[in-house]
């Protein structure tokens, strides 16, 4: 997958991003979407201790939490970038929440959802070069230090 | 179990003289807020002194990190946790409204009783 690195933070260009909430969306062939936290999000949280997702079948409006994530220094929601129903939860996170740190865009996905208003909501997200530009601006604005990657992280 | 919308009231009676007792109540408040609960932290007794301008910045549990008690208070506010302080306890620390950090509301003793009765759960520290 084509990607860009800004300040050591990885931004795959094929994903759609809700920049303010630091989440990504991957469009799957079966009409579902996969949702996860960005590399910047895992960096800001630090090594994650617990990730608790809402169960399959949960109906979420965009912006509502699909999971709560906690590290030693932070606890907060993962806000849904789309409206829809959770169809699958990444069960691996229950036993190894640091999958989010090591592999935010692959093994560490959070939930899969059946979106309800995808076309409209995708327009509110950014992808490709537009996403890279948006994150570049955010990293500068929020003075985000170089992304830290714990041992065993995916390499790009 | 879905606890969305429930009301949690956290009562914090510890202040800057006991740093290790200051972070956790705010952390639990943030956790509850992340779980979509309505959360309020009520500062009283010694807890009040951490809301005095310039004090929370001095409390740093982990010297290797730049996170201070002020960071925790700000993160709680950013998570929509409401911060309230006991009016009577302000006098204990010779504090006036203008000594408080921004974003904290002052309430009296009768309010805390109402809030306790209306909360789904109260946590005392």
PDB file of C-alpha atoms in Angstrom:
ATOM      1  CA  UNK A   1       0.000   0.000   0.000  1.00  0.00           C
ATOM      2  CA  UNK A   2       1.256   3.422  -0.907  1.00  0.00           C
ATOM      3  CA  UNK A   3       1.934   5.611   2.085  1.00  0.00           C
ATOM      4  CA  UNK A   4       3.657   8.755   3.266  1.00  0.00           C
ATOM      5  CA  UNK A   5       5.618   9.442   6.422  1.00  0.00           C
ATOM      6  CA  UNK A   6       5.368  12.777   8.192  1.00  0.00           C
ATOM      7  CA  UNK A   7       7.550  13.166  11.236  1.00  0.00           C
ATOM      8  CA  UNK A   8       7.854   9.347  11.344  1.00  0.00           C
ATOM      9  CA  UNK A   9       4.046   9.089  11.438  1.00  0.00           C
ATOM     10  CA  UNK A  10       2.730   6.746   8.741  1.00  0.00           C
ATOM     11  CA  UNK A  11      -0.249   7.780   6.595  1.00  0.00           C
ATOM     12  CA  UNK A  12      -1.392   5.081   4.136  1.00  0.00           C
ATOM     13  CA  UNK A  13      -2.871   6.835   1.138  1.00  0.00           C
ATOM     14  CA  UNK A  14      -5.601   4.318   0.338  1.00  0.00           C
ATOM     15  CA  UNK A  15      -7.500   4.890   3.590  1.00  0.00           C
ATOM     16  CA  UNK A  16     -10.091   7.533   4.433  1.00  0.00           C
ATOM     17  CA  UNK A  17      -9.436   9.628   7.534  1.00  0.00           C
ATOM     18  CA  UNK A  18     -11.406  11.534  10.094  1.00  0.00           C
ATOM     19  CA  UNK A  19      -8.462  13.763  10.906  1.00  0.00           C
ATOM     20  CA  UNK A  20      -9.700  15.390  14.110  1.00  0.00           C
ATOM     21  CA  UNK A  21     -10.691  12.055  15.650  1.00  0.00           C
ATOM     22  CA  UNK A  22      -7.544  10.300  14.390  1.00  0.00           C
ATOM     23  CA  UNK A  23      -9.427   7.367  12.914  1.00  0.00           C
ATOM     24  CA  UNK A  24      -9.262   5.637   9.546  1.00  0.00           C
ATOM     25  CA  UNK A  25     -11.730   3.772   7.367  1.00  0.00           C
ATOM     26  CA  UNK A  26     -10.957   1.031   4.838  1.00  0.00           C
ATOM     27  CA  UNK A  27     -13.619   0.197   2.258  1.00  0.00           C
ATOM     28  CA  UNK A  28     -14.119  -3.558   1.989  1.00  0.00           C
ATOM     29  CA  UNK A  29     -15.461  -5.399  -1.039  1.00  0.00           C
ATOM     30  CA  UNK A  30     -18.444  -6.815   0.862  1.00  0.00           C
ATOM     31  CA  UNK A  31     -19.793  -3.323   1.568  1.00  0.00           C
ATOM     32  CA  UNK A  32     -18.532  -3.199   5.142  1.00  0.00           C
ATOM     33  CA  UNK A  33     -15.829  -0.833   6.353  1.00  0.00           C
ATOM     34  CA  UNK A  34     -12.950  -1.527   8.697  1.00  0.00           C
ATOM     35  CA  UNK A  35     -12.221   1.171  11.271  1.00  0.00           C
ATOM     36  CA  UNK A  36      -9.089   1.762  13.297  1.00  0.00           C
ATOM     37  CA  UNK A  37      -6.846   4.274  15.047  1.00  0.00           C
ATOM     38  CA  UNK A  38      -4.098   6.088  13.173  1.00  0.00           C
ATOM     39  CA  UNK A  39      -0.389   5.838  13.793  1.00  0.00           C
ATOM     40  CA  UNK A  40      -0.550   9.314  15.305  1.00  0.00           C
ATOM     41  CA  UNK A  41      -3.328   8.191  17.662  1.00  0.00           C
ATOM     42  CA  UNK A  42      -1.315   5.217  18.924  1.00  0.00           C
ATOM     43  CA  UNK A  43       1.704   7.474  19.365  1.00  0.00           C
ATOM     44  CA  UNK A  44      -0.256  10.024  21.380  1.00  0.00           C
ATOM     45  CA  UNK A  45      -1.862   7.342  23.567  1.00  0.00           C
ATOM     46  CA  UNK A  46       1.395   5.529  24.292  1.00  0.00           C
ATOM     47  CA  UNK A  47       1.539   1.767  24.917  1.00  0.00           C
ATOM     48  CA  UNK A  48      -2.103   0.694  25.124  1.00  0.00           C
ATOM     49  CA  UNK A  49      -3.161  -1.456  28.074  1.00  0.00           C
ATOM     50  CA  UNK A  50      -6.811  -2.112  27.282  1.00  0.00           C
ATOM     51  CA  UNK A  51      -9.060  -1.648  24.281  1.00  0.00           C
ATOM     52  CA  UNK A  52     -12.717  -2.395  24.808  1.00  0.00           C
ATOM     53  CA  UNK A  53     -14.939  -2.263  21.729  1.00  0.00           C
ATOM     54  CA  UNK A  54     -18.708  -2.030  21.681  1.00  0.00           C
ATOM     55  CA  UNK A  55     -20.236  -5.358  20.725  1.00  0.00           C
ATOM     56  CA  UNK A  56     -21.306  -6.543  17.281  1.00  0.00           C
ATOM     57  CA  UNK A  57     -24.827  -5.362  16.555  1.00  0.00           C
ATOM     58  CA  UNK A  58     -24.319  -1.979  18.220  1.00  0.00           C
ATOM     59  CA  UNK A  59     -25.800   0.845  16.178  1.00  0.00           C
ATOM     60  CA  UNK A  60     -23.567   3.904  16.157  1.00  0.00           C
ATOM     61  CA  UNK A  61     -24.017   7.387  14.866  1.00  0.00           C
ATOM     62  CA  UNK A  62     -20.922   9.073  13.488  1.00  0.00           C
ATOM     63  CA  UNK A  63     -18.924  10.607  16.341  1.00  0.00           C
ATOM     64  CA  UNK A  64     -20.160   8.182  18.999  1.00  0.00           C
ATOM     65  CA  UNK A  65     -17.620   5.866  20.649  1.00  0.00           C
ATOM     66  CA  UNK A  66     -17.048   2.445  19.094  1.00  0.00           C
ATOM     67  CA  UNK A  67     -14.424   1.589  21.699  1.00  0.00           C
ATOM     68  CA  UNK A  68     -12.637   2.920  24.742  1.00  0.00           C
ATOM     69  CA  UNK A  69      -8.882   2.733  24.836  1.00  0.00           C
ATOM     70  CA  UNK A  70      -6.585   3.213  27.793  1.00  0.00           C
ATOM     71  CA  UNK A  71      -2.869   3.507  28.244  1.00  0.00           C
ATOM     72  CA  UNK A  72      -0.877   4.346  31.326  1.00  0.00           C
ATOM     73  CA  UNK A  73      -1.331   8.057  30.711  1.00  0.00           C
ATOM     74  CA  UNK A  74      -4.508   8.428  28.694  1.00  0.00           C
ATOM     75  CA  UNK A  75      -8.028   7.055  28.461  1.00  0.00           C
ATOM     76  CA  UNK A  76     -10.520   8.040  25.821  1.00  0.00           C
ATOM     77  CA  UNK A  77     -13.008   7.012  23.186  1.00  0.00           C
ATOM     78  CA  UNK A  78     -12.409   5.877  19.625  1.00  0.00           C
ATOM     79  CA  UNK A  79     -15.067   7.907  17.849  1.00  0.00           C
ATOM     80  CA  UNK A  80     -16.844   6.287  14.953  1.00  0.00           C
ATOM     81  CA  UNK A  81     -16.017   7.993  11.643  1.00  0.00           C
ATOM     82  CA  UNK A  82     -19.201   6.590  10.098  1.00  0.00           C
ATOM     83  CA  UNK A  83     -22.797   5.870  11.071  1.00  0.00           C
ATOM     84  CA  UNK A  84     -23.797   2.241  10.999  1.00  0.00           C
ATOM     85  CA  UNK A  85     -23.888  -1.085  12.781  1.00  0.00           C
ATOM     86  CA  UNK A  86     -20.834  -2.847  14.177  1.00  0.00           C
ATOM     87  CA  UNK A  87     -20.604  -6.229  12.442  1.00  0.00           C
ATOM     88  CA  UNK A  88     -17.348  -7.526  13.850  1.00  0.00           C
ATOM     89  CA  UNK A  89     -14.979  -6.672  16.673  1.00  0.00           C
ATOM     90  CA  UNK A  90     -11.258  -7.394  16.552  1.00  0.00           C
ATOM     91  CA  UNK A  91     -11.182 -10.056  19.256  1.00  0.00           C
ATOM     92  CA  UNK A  92      -7.378 -10.108  19.278  1.00  0.00           C
ATOM     93  CA  UNK A  93      -7.337  -6.722  20.993  1.00  0.00           C
ATOM     94  CA  UNK A  94      -8.850  -8.214  24.149  1.00  0.00           C
ATOM     95  CA  UNK A  95      -5.696 -10.234  24.728  1.00  0.00           C
ATOM     96  CA  UNK A  96      -3.173  -7.903  23.134  1.00  0.00           C
ATOM     97  CA  UNK A  97      -4.261  -4.271  22.994  1.00  0.00           C
ATOM     98  CA  UNK A  98      -0.790  -3.221  21.882  1.00  0.00           C
ATOM     99  CA  UNK A  99      -1.595  -4.626  18.462  1.00  0.00           C
ATOM    100  CA  UNK A 100      -2.956  -1.107  17.953  1.00  0.00           C
ATOM    101  CA  UNK A 101       0.491   0.300  18.696  1.00  0.00           C
ATOM    102  CA  UNK A 102       2.368  -2.227  16.615  1.00  0.00           C
ATOM    103  CA  UNK A 103       0.039  -2.471  13.662  1.00  0.00           C
ATOM    104  CA  UNK A 104      -2.492   0.373  13.659  1.00  0.00           C
ATOM    105  CA  UNK A 105      -3.452  -0.127  10.000  1.00  0.00           C
ATOM    106  CA  UNK A 106      -3.359  -3.930   9.743  1.00  0.00           C
ATOM    107  CA  UNK A 107      -3.642  -6.327  12.687  1.00  0.00           C
ATOM    108  CA  UNK A 108      -4.757  -3.624  15.117  1.00  0.00           C
ATOM    109  CA  UNK A 109      -8.023  -2.655  13.440  1.00  0.00           C
ATOM    110  CA  UNK A 110     -10.806  -2.001  15.946  1.00  0.00           C
ATOM    111  CA  UNK A 111     -14.196  -2.874  14.405  1.00  0.00           C
ATOM    112  CA  UNK A 112     -15.892  -3.596  11.104  1.00  0.00           C
ATOM    113  CA  UNK A 113     -19.154  -1.817  10.396  1.00  0.00           C
ATOM    114  CA  UNK A 114     -22.010  -1.860   7.945  1.00  0.00           C
ATOM    115  CA  UNK A 115     -22.241   1.821   7.080  1.00  0.00           C
ATOM    116  CA  UNK A 116     -25.568   3.593   6.678  1.00  0.00           C
ATOM    117  CA  UNK A 117     -24.606   6.878   5.059  1.00  0.00           C
ATOM    118  CA  UNK A 118     -21.198   6.143   3.618  1.00  0.00           C
ATOM    119  CA  UNK A 119     -21.301   8.290   0.491  1.00  0.00           C
ATOM    120  CA  UNK A 120     -22.142  11.435   2.420  1.00  0.00           C
ATOM    121  CA  UNK A 121     -19.783  10.682   5.288  1.00  0.00           C
ATOM    122  CA  UNK A 122     -16.842   9.877   3.021  1.00  0.00           C
ATOM    123  CA  UNK A 123     -17.110  13.420   1.718  1.00  0.00           C
ATOM    124  CA  UNK A 124     -16.392  14.647   5.248  1.00  0.00           C
ATOM    125  CA  UNK A 125     -13.218  12.553   5.369  1.00  0.00           C
ATOM    126  CA  UNK A 126      -9.940  12.919   3.500  1.00  0.00           C
ATOM    127  CA  UNK A 127      -7.891  10.398   1.550  1.00  0.00           C
ATOM    128  CA  UNK A 128      -4.725  10.223  -0.566  1.00  0.00           C
ATOM    129  CA  UNK A 129      -2.660  13.385  -0.896  1.00  0.00           C
ATOM    130  CA  UNK A 130      -5.412  15.406   0.752  1.00  0.00           C
ATOM    131  CA  UNK A 131      -5.075  13.237   3.881  1.00  0.00           C
ATOM    132  CA  UNK A 132      -1.299  13.664   3.884  1.00  0.00           C
ATOM    133  CA  UNK A 133      -1.696  17.439   3.674  1.00  0.00           C
ATOM    134  CA  UNK A 134      -4.320  17.476   6.431  1.00  0.00           C
ATOM    135  CA  UNK A 135      -2.118  15.455   8.776  1.00  0.00           C
ATOM    136  CA  UNK A 136       0.895  17.551   7.983  1.00  0.00           C
ATOM    137  CA  UNK A 137      -1.048  20.622   9.071  1.00  0.00           C
ATOM    138  CA  UNK A 138      -2.335  18.876  12.199  1.00  0.00           C
ATOM    139  CA  UNK A 139       1.118  17.660  13.227  1.00  0.00           C
ATOM    140  CA  UNK A 140       2.468  21.195  12.904  1.00  0.00           C
ATOM    141  CA  UNK A 141      -0.504  22.847  14.596  1.00  0.00           C
ATOM    142  CA  UNK A 142      -0.620  20.451  17.552  1.00  0.00           C
ATOM    143  CA  UNK A 143       3.181  20.292  17.774  1.00  0.00           C
ATOM    144  CA  UNK A 144       3.133  16.484  17.629  1.00  0.00           C
ATOM    145  CA  UNK A 145       6.571  14.987  18.184  1.00  0.00           C
ATOM    146  CA  UNK A 146       7.976  12.242  15.936  1.00  0.00           C
ATOM    147  CA  UNK A 147       5.756   9.156  16.094  1.00  0.00           C
ATOM    148  CA  UNK A 148       7.090   6.500  18.419  1.00  0.00           C
ATOM    149  CA  UNK A 149       6.908   2.844  17.374  1.00  0.00           C
ATOM    150  CA  UNK A 150       7.253   0.138  19.990  1.00  0.00           C
ATOM    151  CA  UNK A 151       9.265  -3.020  19.345  1.00  0.00           C
ATOM    152  CA  UNK A 152       7.666  -5.307  16.810  1.00  0.00           C
ATOM    153  CA  UNK A 153       5.824  -2.541  14.953  1.00  0.00           C
ATOM    154  CA  UNK A 154       5.002  -2.863  11.274  1.00  0.00           C
ATOM    155  CA  UNK A 155       7.729  -1.441   9.086  1.00  0.00           C
ATOM    156  CA  UNK A 156       7.091   0.873   6.187  1.00  0.00           C
TER     157      UNK A 156
ATOM    158  CA  UNK B   1     -23.647  -4.198  29.812  1.00  0.00           C
ATOM    159  CA  UNK B   2     -24.399  -0.792  28.450  1.00  0.00           C
ATOM    160  CA  UNK B   3     -23.907   2.054  30.864  1.00  0.00           C
ATOM    161  CA  UNK B   4     -24.235   4.941  28.453  1.00  0.00           C
ATOM    162  CA  UNK B   5     -25.875   8.003  29.893  1.00  0.00           C
ATOM    163  CA  UNK B   6     -25.410   7.009  33.529  1.00  0.00           C
ATOM    164  CA  UNK B   7     -24.326   9.676  35.966  1.00  0.00           C
ATOM    165  CA  UNK B   8     -21.096   9.291  37.904  1.00  0.00           C
ATOM    166  CA  UNK B   9     -20.132  11.682  40.660  1.00  0.00           C
ATOM    167  CA  UNK B  10     -16.491  11.621  41.793  1.00  0.00           C
ATOM    168  CA  UNK B  11     -15.702  13.296  45.102  1.00  0.00           C
ATOM    169  CA  UNK B  12     -12.070  14.304  45.478  1.00  0.00           C
ATOM    170  CA  UNK B  13     -10.890  15.288  48.956  1.00  0.00           C
ATOM    171  CA  UNK B  14      -7.132  15.062  48.332  1.00  0.00           C
ATOM    172  CA  UNK B  15      -4.924  17.899  47.218  1.00  0.00           C
ATOM    173  CA  UNK B  16      -1.460  18.842  46.059  1.00  0.00           C
ATOM    174  CA  UNK B  17       0.212  17.677  49.285  1.00  0.00           C
ATOM    175  CA  UNK B  18      -0.575  14.043  48.328  1.00  0.00           C
ATOM    176  CA  UNK B  19       0.299  13.841  44.617  1.00  0.00           C
ATOM    177  CA  UNK B  20      -0.282  10.100  44.316  1.00  0.00           C
ATOM    178  CA  UNK B  21      -3.914  10.602  45.307  1.00  0.00           C
ATOM    179  CA  UNK B  22      -4.630  13.252  42.703  1.00  0.00           C
ATOM    180  CA  UNK B  23      -4.325  11.629  39.265  1.00  0.00           C
ATOM    181  CA  UNK B  24      -6.499   8.524  39.586  1.00  0.00           C
ATOM    182  CA  UNK B  25      -9.875  10.126  40.348  1.00  0.00           C
ATOM    183  CA  UNK B  26      -9.467  12.290  37.236  1.00  0.00           C
ATOM    184  CA  UNK B  27      -8.393   9.259  35.208  1.00  0.00           C
ATOM    185  CA  UNK B  28     -11.500   7.324  36.296  1.00  0.00           C
ATOM    186  CA  UNK B  29     -13.626  10.341  35.465  1.00  0.00           C
ATOM    187  CA  UNK B  30     -12.139  10.406  31.957  1.00  0.00           C
ATOM    188  CA  UNK B  31     -12.744   6.674  31.578  1.00  0.00           C
ATOM    189  CA  UNK B  32     -16.407   7.115  32.490  1.00  0.00           C
ATOM    190  CA  UNK B  33     -16.697  10.041  30.074  1.00  0.00           C
ATOM    191  CA  UNK B  34     -15.153   7.902  27.310  1.00  0.00           C
ATOM    192  CA  UNK B  35     -17.856   5.333  28.079  1.00  0.00           C
ATOM    193  CA  UNK B  36     -20.436   8.056  27.394  1.00  0.00           C
ATOM    194  CA  UNK B  37     -21.447   8.693  30.969  1.00  0.00           C
ATOM    195  CA  UNK B  38     -22.189  12.077  32.462  1.00  0.00           C
ATOM    196  CA  UNK B  39     -19.347  12.746  34.847  1.00  0.00           C
ATOM    197  CA  UNK B  40     -18.780  15.353  37.485  1.00  0.00           C
ATOM    198  CA  UNK B  41     -15.829  15.736  39.835  1.00  0.00           C
ATOM    199  CA  UNK B  42     -16.581  17.525  43.065  1.00  0.00           C
ATOM    200  CA  UNK B  43     -13.551  18.982  44.833  1.00  0.00           C
ATOM    201  CA  UNK B  44     -13.828  19.594  48.530  1.00  0.00           C
ATOM    202  CA  UNK B  45     -11.677  19.642  51.684  1.00  0.00           C
ATOM    203  CA  UNK B  46      -8.019  19.386  50.556  1.00  0.00           C
ATOM    204  CA  UNK B  47      -9.108  18.588  47.009  1.00  0.00           C
ATOM    205  CA  UNK B  48      -9.938  22.236  46.534  1.00  0.00           C
ATOM    206  CA  UNK B  49      -6.317  23.389  46.652  1.00  0.00           C
ATOM    207  CA  UNK B  50      -5.434  21.673  43.358  1.00  0.00           C
ATOM    208  CA  UNK B  51      -7.789  24.073  41.576  1.00  0.00           C
ATOM    209  CA  UNK B  52      -5.859  27.159  42.660  1.00  0.00           C
ATOM    210  CA  UNK B  53      -4.196  28.825  39.689  1.00  0.00           C
ATOM    211  CA  UNK B  54      -0.557  27.738  39.365  1.00  0.00           C
ATOM    212  CA  UNK B  55      -0.731  24.823  41.829  1.00  0.00           C
ATOM    213  CA  UNK B  56      -1.555  21.803  39.659  1.00  0.00           C
ATOM    214  CA  UNK B  57       1.379  22.540  37.360  1.00  0.00           C
ATOM    215  CA  UNK B  58       3.727  21.810  40.254  1.00  0.00           C
ATOM    216  CA  UNK B  59       2.424  18.266  40.770  1.00  0.00           C
ATOM    217  CA  UNK B  60       4.236  15.786  38.549  1.00  0.00           C
ATOM    218  CA  UNK B  61       4.116  12.068  39.374  1.00  0.00           C
ATOM    219  CA  UNK B  62       6.417  10.923  36.604  1.00  0.00           C
ATOM    220  CA  UNK B  63       9.391  13.249  36.334  1.00  0.00           C
ATOM    221  CA  UNK B  64      10.370  11.774  32.961  1.00  0.00           C
ATOM    222  CA  UNK B  65       7.070  12.808  31.394  1.00  0.00           C
ATOM    223  CA  UNK B  66       5.762  16.313  30.849  1.00  0.00           C
ATOM    224  CA  UNK B  67       2.335  15.331  32.218  1.00  0.00           C
ATOM    225  CA  UNK B  68       1.386  17.252  35.354  1.00  0.00           C
ATOM    226  CA  UNK B  69      -1.774  17.354  37.419  1.00  0.00           C
ATOM    227  CA  UNK B  70      -2.718  20.408  35.344  1.00  0.00           C
ATOM    228  CA  UNK B  71      -2.524  18.225  32.222  1.00  0.00           C
ATOM    229  CA  UNK B  72      -4.858  15.698  33.858  1.00  0.00           C
ATOM    230  CA  UNK B  73      -7.338  18.401  34.857  1.00  0.00           C
ATOM    231  CA  UNK B  74      -7.270  19.843  31.334  1.00  0.00           C
ATOM    232  CA  UNK B  75      -7.720  16.402  29.747  1.00  0.00           C
ATOM    233  CA  UNK B  76     -10.700  15.759  32.015  1.00  0.00           C
ATOM    234  CA  UNK B  77     -12.282  19.054  30.975  1.00  0.00           C
ATOM    235  CA  UNK B  78     -11.565  18.266  27.317  1.00  0.00           C
ATOM    236  CA  UNK B  79     -13.417  14.966  27.839  1.00  0.00           C
ATOM    237  CA  UNK B  80     -16.503  16.909  28.978  1.00  0.00           C
ATOM    238  CA  UNK B  81     -16.006  16.035  32.633  1.00  0.00           C
ATOM    239  CA  UNK B  82     -17.629  18.800  34.682  1.00  0.00           C
ATOM    240  CA  UNK B  83     -15.525  20.212  37.502  1.00  0.00           C
ATOM    241  CA  UNK B  84     -17.214  21.684  40.549  1.00  0.00           C
ATOM    242  CA  UNK B  85     -15.817  23.001  43.786  1.00  0.00           C
ATOM    243  CA  UNK B  86     -17.347  23.298  47.224  1.00  0.00           C
ATOM    244  CA  UNK B  87     -17.960  26.916  48.110  1.00  0.00           C
ATOM    245  CA  UNK B  88     -17.353  26.404  51.810  1.00  0.00           C
ATOM    246  CA  UNK B  89     -14.012  24.676  51.171  1.00  0.00           C
ATOM    247  CA  UNK B  90     -12.671  27.710  49.304  1.00  0.00           C
ATOM    248  CA  UNK B  91     -12.520  29.575  52.605  1.00  0.00           C
ATOM    249  CA  UNK B  92     -10.441  26.797  54.092  1.00  0.00           C
ATOM    250  CA  UNK B  93      -7.691  27.690  51.613  1.00  0.00           C
ATOM    251  CA  UNK B  94      -8.304  31.431  51.593  1.00  0.00           C
ATOM    252  CA  UNK B  95      -9.316  31.152  47.983  1.00  0.00           C
ATOM    253  CA  UNK B  96     -11.659  33.390  46.062  1.00  0.00           C
ATOM    254  CA  UNK B  97     -13.441  32.803  42.779  1.00  0.00           C
ATOM    255  CA  UNK B  98     -10.661  34.561  40.885  1.00  0.00           C
ATOM    256  CA  UNK B  99      -8.056  32.200  42.358  1.00  0.00           C
ATOM    257  CA  UNK B 100      -9.675  29.228  40.613  1.00  0.00           C
ATOM    258  CA  UNK B 101      -8.528  27.910  37.260  1.00  0.00           C
ATOM    259  CA  UNK B 102     -10.950  28.559  34.416  1.00  0.00           C
ATOM    260  CA  UNK B 103     -13.791  26.142  33.812  1.00  0.00           C
ATOM    261  CA  UNK B 104     -14.602  25.301  37.429  1.00  0.00           C
ATOM    262  CA  UNK B 105     -18.016  26.131  38.828  1.00  0.00           C
ATOM    263  CA  UNK B 106     -18.663  26.854  42.507  1.00  0.00           C
ATOM    264  CA  UNK B 107     -21.543  25.067  44.230  1.00  0.00           C
ATOM    265  CA  UNK B 108     -22.764  24.918  47.816  1.00  0.00           C
ATOM    266  CA  UNK B 109     -23.346  22.025  50.197  1.00  0.00           C
ATOM    267  CA  UNK B 110     -26.995  21.592  49.319  1.00  0.00           C
ATOM    268  CA  UNK B 111     -26.042  21.094  45.681  1.00  0.00           C
ATOM    269  CA  UNK B 112     -23.719  18.211  46.481  1.00  0.00           C
ATOM    270  CA  UNK B 113     -26.514  16.460  48.326  1.00  0.00           C
ATOM    271  CA  UNK B 114     -28.822  16.860  45.325  1.00  0.00           C
ATOM    272  CA  UNK B 115     -26.090  15.696  42.953  1.00  0.00           C
ATOM    273  CA  UNK B 116     -25.351  12.649  45.107  1.00  0.00           C
ATOM    274  CA  UNK B 117     -28.993  11.634  45.157  1.00  0.00           C
ATOM    275  CA  UNK B 118     -29.306  12.099  41.417  1.00  0.00           C
ATOM    276  CA  UNK B 119     -26.128  10.222  40.484  1.00  0.00           C
ATOM    277  CA  UNK B 120     -26.199   6.557  39.513  1.00  0.00           C
ATOM    278  CA  UNK B 121     -22.973   6.059  41.367  1.00  0.00           C
ATOM    279  CA  UNK B 122     -20.744   8.118  43.646  1.00  0.00           C
ATOM    280  CA  UNK B 123     -17.019   7.444  43.995  1.00  0.00           C
ATOM    281  CA  UNK B 124     -15.230   8.930  47.000  1.00  0.00           C
ATOM    282  CA  UNK B 125     -11.537   9.625  47.189  1.00  0.00           C
TER     283      UNK B 125
END
